[in-house]
């Protein structure tokens, strides 16, 4: 059981928007940056959002991140079939002295 | 272009040892921390170990402390994960990842393609 919680699944239809939540504590999300990754199993994970709400070059602006207190969210607008993947949030945990992954959310585009 | 190429994955018996390597190119190696992240079959991603840009600071997830070590050779642009006393639960794809800073933060902007470690009798 991860110290950072994500819903195991989310879904939406093409063109819709979806939000994935990430809930932590004062030792991780509450005091450190949150990062979001997109992962298709067997391939290299991809950084989607860094430092809570920044997008690397090449990531579409359909992806956005936010953070408030000990929670963070990844919003995806205008869903496309290629968005179907696993999404993970990560934050450094001061108590564990290491980064912690959320359990991951499997996004299905119906 | 940043490249991270892992190698060394293999089938190993429980209790055995294995050394993974990650050869890096396309960036100033001595400026960035590096980590190993794994994914066990049917499971999510899990951070395993990290090392600062200088190599002075190392970090490990509790489940591998005392069994795994991480090191880097800044003259060869390579980071290593020495895995000792391996267990069945160490079976996973192991990814090498470059941090956006010189210390480990969880912000990995580039990843390798992974190398498979299978612990089996």
CSV table of C-alpha atoms in Angstrom, one decimal:
chain,number,residue,atom,x,y,z
A,1,UNK,CA,0.0,0.0,0.0
A,2,UNK,CA,1.6,3.2,-1.2
A,3,UNK,CA,1.8,6.3,1.1
A,4,UNK,CA,0.5,8.3,-1.9
A,5,UNK,CA,-3.0,7.2,-3.1
A,6,UNK,CA,-4.4,7.3,-6.5
A,7,UNK,CA,-7.7,5.8,-7.9
A,8,UNK,CA,-6.9,2.5,-9.6
A,9,UNK,CA,-8.9,3.4,-12.7
A,10,UNK,CA,-10.4,6.2,-14.6
A,11,UNK,CA,-12.2,6.4,-17.9
A,12,UNK,CA,-13.7,8.8,-20.4
A,13,UNK,CA,-14.9,9.0,-24.0
A,14,UNK,CA,-12.9,10.7,-26.8
A,15,UNK,CA,-13.1,14.4,-26.5
A,16,UNK,CA,-14.1,14.4,-22.9
A,17,UNK,CA,-12.0,15.5,-19.9
A,18,UNK,CA,-10.8,13.4,-17.0
A,19,UNK,CA,-9.0,14.2,-13.7
A,20,UNK,CA,-6.8,11.9,-11.8
A,21,UNK,CA,-6.2,12.6,-8.1
A,22,UNK,CA,-3.2,12.0,-6.0
A,23,UNK,CA,-3.5,12.2,-2.2
A,24,UNK,CA,-0.5,12.3,0.1
A,25,UNK,CA,0.6,13.8,3.4
A,26,UNK,CA,2.7,16.7,4.8
A,27,UNK,CA,5.9,14.6,4.4
A,28,UNK,CA,5.5,14.2,0.7
A,29,UNK,CA,3.0,16.2,-1.5
A,30,UNK,CA,2.5,18.8,1.3
A,31,UNK,CA,6.1,20.0,1.1
A,32,UNK,CA,7.7,18.7,-2.1
A,33,UNK,CA,7.2,18.9,-5.8
A,34,UNK,CA,4.8,16.5,-7.5
A,35,UNK,CA,5.6,14.9,-10.8
A,36,UNK,CA,3.3,13.0,-13.2
A,37,UNK,CA,4.3,10.2,-15.5
A,38,UNK,CA,2.5,8.4,-18.4
A,39,UNK,CA,3.4,4.7,-18.8
A,40,UNK,CA,2.6,2.0,-21.2
A,41,UNK,CA,3.9,-1.3,-19.6
A,42,UNK,CA,7.1,-2.5,-21.3
A,43,UNK,CA,8.0,0.9,-22.5
A,44,UNK,CA,9.9,3.8,-21.0
A,45,UNK,CA,7.8,6.0,-18.7
A,46,UNK,CA,7.3,9.6,-19.9
A,47,UNK,CA,7.4,12.7,-17.8
A,48,UNK,CA,4.1,14.6,-18.3
A,49,UNK,CA,4.2,17.2,-15.5
A,50,UNK,CA,7.1,18.5,-13.4
A,51,UNK,CA,7.3,20.7,-10.4
A,52,UNK,CA,3.5,20.5,-9.8
A,53,UNK,CA,2.2,22.2,-12.9
A,54,UNK,CA,5.0,22.5,-15.5
A,55,UNK,CA,4.8,20.8,-18.9
A,56,UNK,CA,8.0,19.6,-20.6
A,57,UNK,CA,8.4,20.6,-24.2
A,58,UNK,CA,6.5,18.3,-26.5
A,59,UNK,CA,3.7,17.5,-24.0
A,60,UNK,CA,0.4,18.7,-25.3
A,61,UNK,CA,-1.3,21.5,-23.4
A,62,UNK,CA,-4.3,19.0,-23.0
A,63,UNK,CA,-2.3,17.8,-19.9
A,64,UNK,CA,-2.2,20.0,-16.8
A,65,UNK,CA,-1.2,19.6,-13.2
A,66,UNK,CA,-2.2,21.3,-10.0
A,67,UNK,CA,-1.5,20.9,-6.3
A,68,UNK,CA,-3.2,22.1,-3.2
A,69,UNK,CA,-2.1,21.2,0.3
A,70,UNK,CA,-1.4,17.4,0.4
A,71,UNK,CA,-3.2,16.6,-2.8
A,72,UNK,CA,-2.5,17.0,-6.5
A,73,UNK,CA,-4.4,16.4,-9.7
A,74,UNK,CA,-3.7,15.6,-13.3
A,75,UNK,CA,-6.3,16.9,-15.7
A,76,UNK,CA,-6.5,15.6,-19.3
A,77,UNK,CA,-8.8,17.4,-21.7
A,78,UNK,CA,-9.9,16.4,-25.1
A,79,UNK,CA,-9.3,12.7,-24.5
A,80,UNK,CA,-7.7,10.8,-27.4
A,81,UNK,CA,-7.3,7.0,-27.8
A,82,UNK,CA,-3.6,7.3,-27.4
A,83,UNK,CA,-4.0,8.7,-23.9
A,84,UNK,CA,-5.0,5.2,-22.8
A,85,UNK,CA,-2.1,4.3,-20.4
A,86,UNK,CA,-1.2,4.1,-16.8
A,87,UNK,CA,-0.6,7.4,-14.9
A,88,UNK,CA,1.5,7.8,-11.8
A,89,UNK,CA,2.2,10.7,-9.5
A,90,UNK,CA,5.5,10.9,-7.6
A,91,UNK,CA,6.7,13.1,-4.8
A,92,UNK,CA,9.8,13.0,-2.5
A,93,UNK,CA,8.9,11.8,1.0
A,94,UNK,CA,10.9,13.5,3.8
A,95,UNK,CA,10.2,10.7,6.3
A,96,UNK,CA,11.2,7.9,3.9
A,97,UNK,CA,14.1,9.9,2.4
A,98,UNK,CA,13.1,8.8,-1.1
A,99,UNK,CA,10.6,9.5,-3.8
A,100,UNK,CA,7.3,7.6,-3.6
A,101,UNK,CA,5.0,6.6,-6.4
A,102,UNK,CA,1.3,6.6,-6.2
A,103,UNK,CA,-0.2,3.3,-6.9
A,104,UNK,CA,-1.0,4.3,-10.5
A,105,UNK,CA,-4.3,4.9,-12.4
A,106,UNK,CA,-5.2,3.0,-15.5
A,107,UNK,CA,-7.0,5.3,-17.9
A,108,UNK,CA,-9.3,3.7,-20.4
A,109,UNK,CA,-10.6,5.7,-23.3
A,110,UNK,CA,-14.0,4.1,-24.1
B,1,UNK,CA,20.0,13.7,-27.5
B,2,UNK,CA,19.8,12.2,-24.1
B,3,UNK,CA,20.2,8.4,-24.0
B,4,UNK,CA,20.2,5.9,-21.2
B,5,UNK,CA,20.9,2.3,-22.1
B,6,UNK,CA,20.5,-0.4,-19.4
B,7,UNK,CA,22.2,-3.7,-19.5
B,8,UNK,CA,22.9,-6.7,-17.3
B,9,UNK,CA,19.5,-8.1,-16.8
B,10,UNK,CA,19.3,-11.8,-16.6
B,11,UNK,CA,17.9,-14.9,-14.9
B,12,UNK,CA,19.4,-15.3,-11.4
B,13,UNK,CA,18.7,-17.8,-8.6
B,14,UNK,CA,17.3,-16.7,-5.3
B,15,UNK,CA,20.2,-15.6,-3.1
B,16,UNK,CA,22.4,-14.8,-6.1
B,17,UNK,CA,23.9,-11.5,-7.3
B,18,UNK,CA,23.6,-9.4,-10.4
B,19,UNK,CA,25.0,-6.0,-11.5
B,20,UNK,CA,23.0,-3.7,-13.7
B,21,UNK,CA,24.6,-1.0,-15.7
B,22,UNK,CA,23.2,2.2,-17.3
B,23,UNK,CA,25.3,4.0,-19.9
B,24,UNK,CA,24.4,7.6,-20.3
B,25,UNK,CA,25.1,10.1,-23.1
B,26,UNK,CA,23.8,13.4,-24.4
B,27,UNK,CA,24.0,15.4,-21.2
B,28,UNK,CA,26.6,16.6,-18.6
B,29,UNK,CA,26.6,13.4,-16.6
B,30,UNK,CA,28.2,14.9,-13.5
B,31,UNK,CA,25.4,17.5,-13.1
B,32,UNK,CA,22.5,15.1,-12.5
B,33,UNK,CA,21.3,12.5,-10.1
B,34,UNK,CA,20.2,9.1,-11.4
B,35,UNK,CA,17.8,6.5,-10.1
B,36,UNK,CA,16.7,3.0,-10.7
B,37,UNK,CA,13.0,2.4,-10.9
B,38,UNK,CA,11.4,-1.1,-11.3
B,39,UNK,CA,8.1,-2.6,-12.4
B,40,UNK,CA,7.3,-6.1,-11.2
B,41,UNK,CA,4.9,-8.2,-13.3
B,42,UNK,CA,1.4,-6.9,-12.9
B,43,UNK,CA,2.4,-4.2,-10.4
B,44,UNK,CA,3.0,-0.4,-10.5
B,45,UNK,CA,6.2,1.5,-10.8
B,46,UNK,CA,8.5,1.5,-7.7
B,47,UNK,CA,11.6,3.6,-7.1
B,48,UNK,CA,14.5,1.4,-6.0
B,49,UNK,CA,17.6,3.5,-5.5
B,50,UNK,CA,19.1,6.9,-6.3
B,51,UNK,CA,22.5,8.6,-6.3
B,52,UNK,CA,23.4,12.2,-6.3
B,53,UNK,CA,25.4,13.8,-9.1
B,54,UNK,CA,28.6,13.6,-7.0
B,55,UNK,CA,28.0,10.1,-5.9
B,56,UNK,CA,28.2,11.2,-2.3
B,57,UNK,CA,24.6,10.6,-1.4
B,58,UNK,CA,22.7,7.4,-2.1
B,59,UNK,CA,19.1,6.5,-1.2
B,60,UNK,CA,17.3,3.2,-1.2
B,61,UNK,CA,13.7,1.9,-0.7
B,62,UNK,CA,13.5,0.0,2.5
B,63,UNK,CA,12.9,-3.4,0.8
B,64,UNK,CA,16.4,-3.4,-0.8
B,65,UNK,CA,18.5,-1.7,2.0
B,66,UNK,CA,21.4,-3.8,2.9
B,67,UNK,CA,21.1,-5.9,-0.3
B,68,UNK,CA,21.5,-3.4,-3.2
B,69,UNK,CA,24.1,-0.7,-3.7
B,70,UNK,CA,24.1,2.0,-6.3
B,71,UNK,CA,27.3,3.6,-7.6
B,72,UNK,CA,28.4,5.8,-10.5
B,73,UNK,CA,31.6,6.1,-12.5
B,74,UNK,CA,31.6,9.7,-13.7
B,75,UNK,CA,34.6,8.9,-16.0
B,76,UNK,CA,32.5,6.3,-17.9
B,77,UNK,CA,29.1,8.1,-17.7
B,78,UNK,CA,27.7,5.0,-16.2
B,79,UNK,CA,25.6,4.2,-13.1
B,80,UNK,CA,25.4,0.7,-11.6
B,81,UNK,CA,23.0,-1.2,-9.4
B,82,UNK,CA,24.6,-4.1,-7.6
B,83,UNK,CA,21.9,-6.5,-6.5
B,84,UNK,CA,22.9,-9.1,-3.8
B,85,UNK,CA,20.8,-11.7,-2.0
B,86,UNK,CA,18.1,-11.3,-4.6
B,87,UNK,CA,14.6,-12.6,-3.9
B,88,UNK,CA,11.7,-13.6,-6.0
B,89,UNK,CA,10.0,-10.3,-5.4
B,90,UNK,CA,13.0,-8.5,-7.1
B,91,UNK,CA,11.8,-9.9,-10.4
B,92,UNK,CA,11.0,-6.8,-12.5
B,93,UNK,CA,11.9,-4.6,-15.4
B,94,UNK,CA,14.5,-2.2,-14.1
B,95,UNK,CA,14.6,1.3,-15.6
B,96,UNK,CA,17.4,3.8,-15.3
B,97,UNK,CA,16.2,7.4,-15.0
B,98,UNK,CA,17.9,10.8,-15.0
B,99,UNK,CA,16.7,13.4,-12.5
B,100,UNK,CA,16.2,17.0,-13.4
B,101,UNK,CA,18.4,18.0,-10.5
B,102,UNK,CA,21.8,17.0,-9.0
B,103,UNK,CA,20.0,15.5,-6.1
B,104,UNK,CA,17.2,12.9,-6.2
B,105,UNK,CA,13.7,14.5,-6.3
B,106,UNK,CA,11.5,12.0,-8.2
B,107,UNK,CA,11.6,14.3,-11.2
B,108,UNK,CA,13.0,12.1,-14.0
B,109,UNK,CA,13.0,13.7,-17.3
B,110,UNK,CA,14.6,10.9,-19.3
B,111,UNK,CA,14.4,7.1,-19.0
B,112,UNK,CA,16.0,4.1,-20.5
B,113,UNK,CA,14.1,1.3,-22.1
B,114,UNK,CA,14.6,-1.1,-19.2
B,115,UNK,CA,16.4,-4.4,-18.5
B,116,UNK,CA,14.6,-7.5,-17.2
B,117,UNK,CA,15.7,-9.3,-14.1
B,118,UNK,CA,14.1,-12.6,-13.3
B,119,UNK,CA,14.8,-14.3,-10.0
B,120,UNK,CA,14.0,-18.0,-10.4
B,121,UNK,CA,15.3,-21.3,-9.0
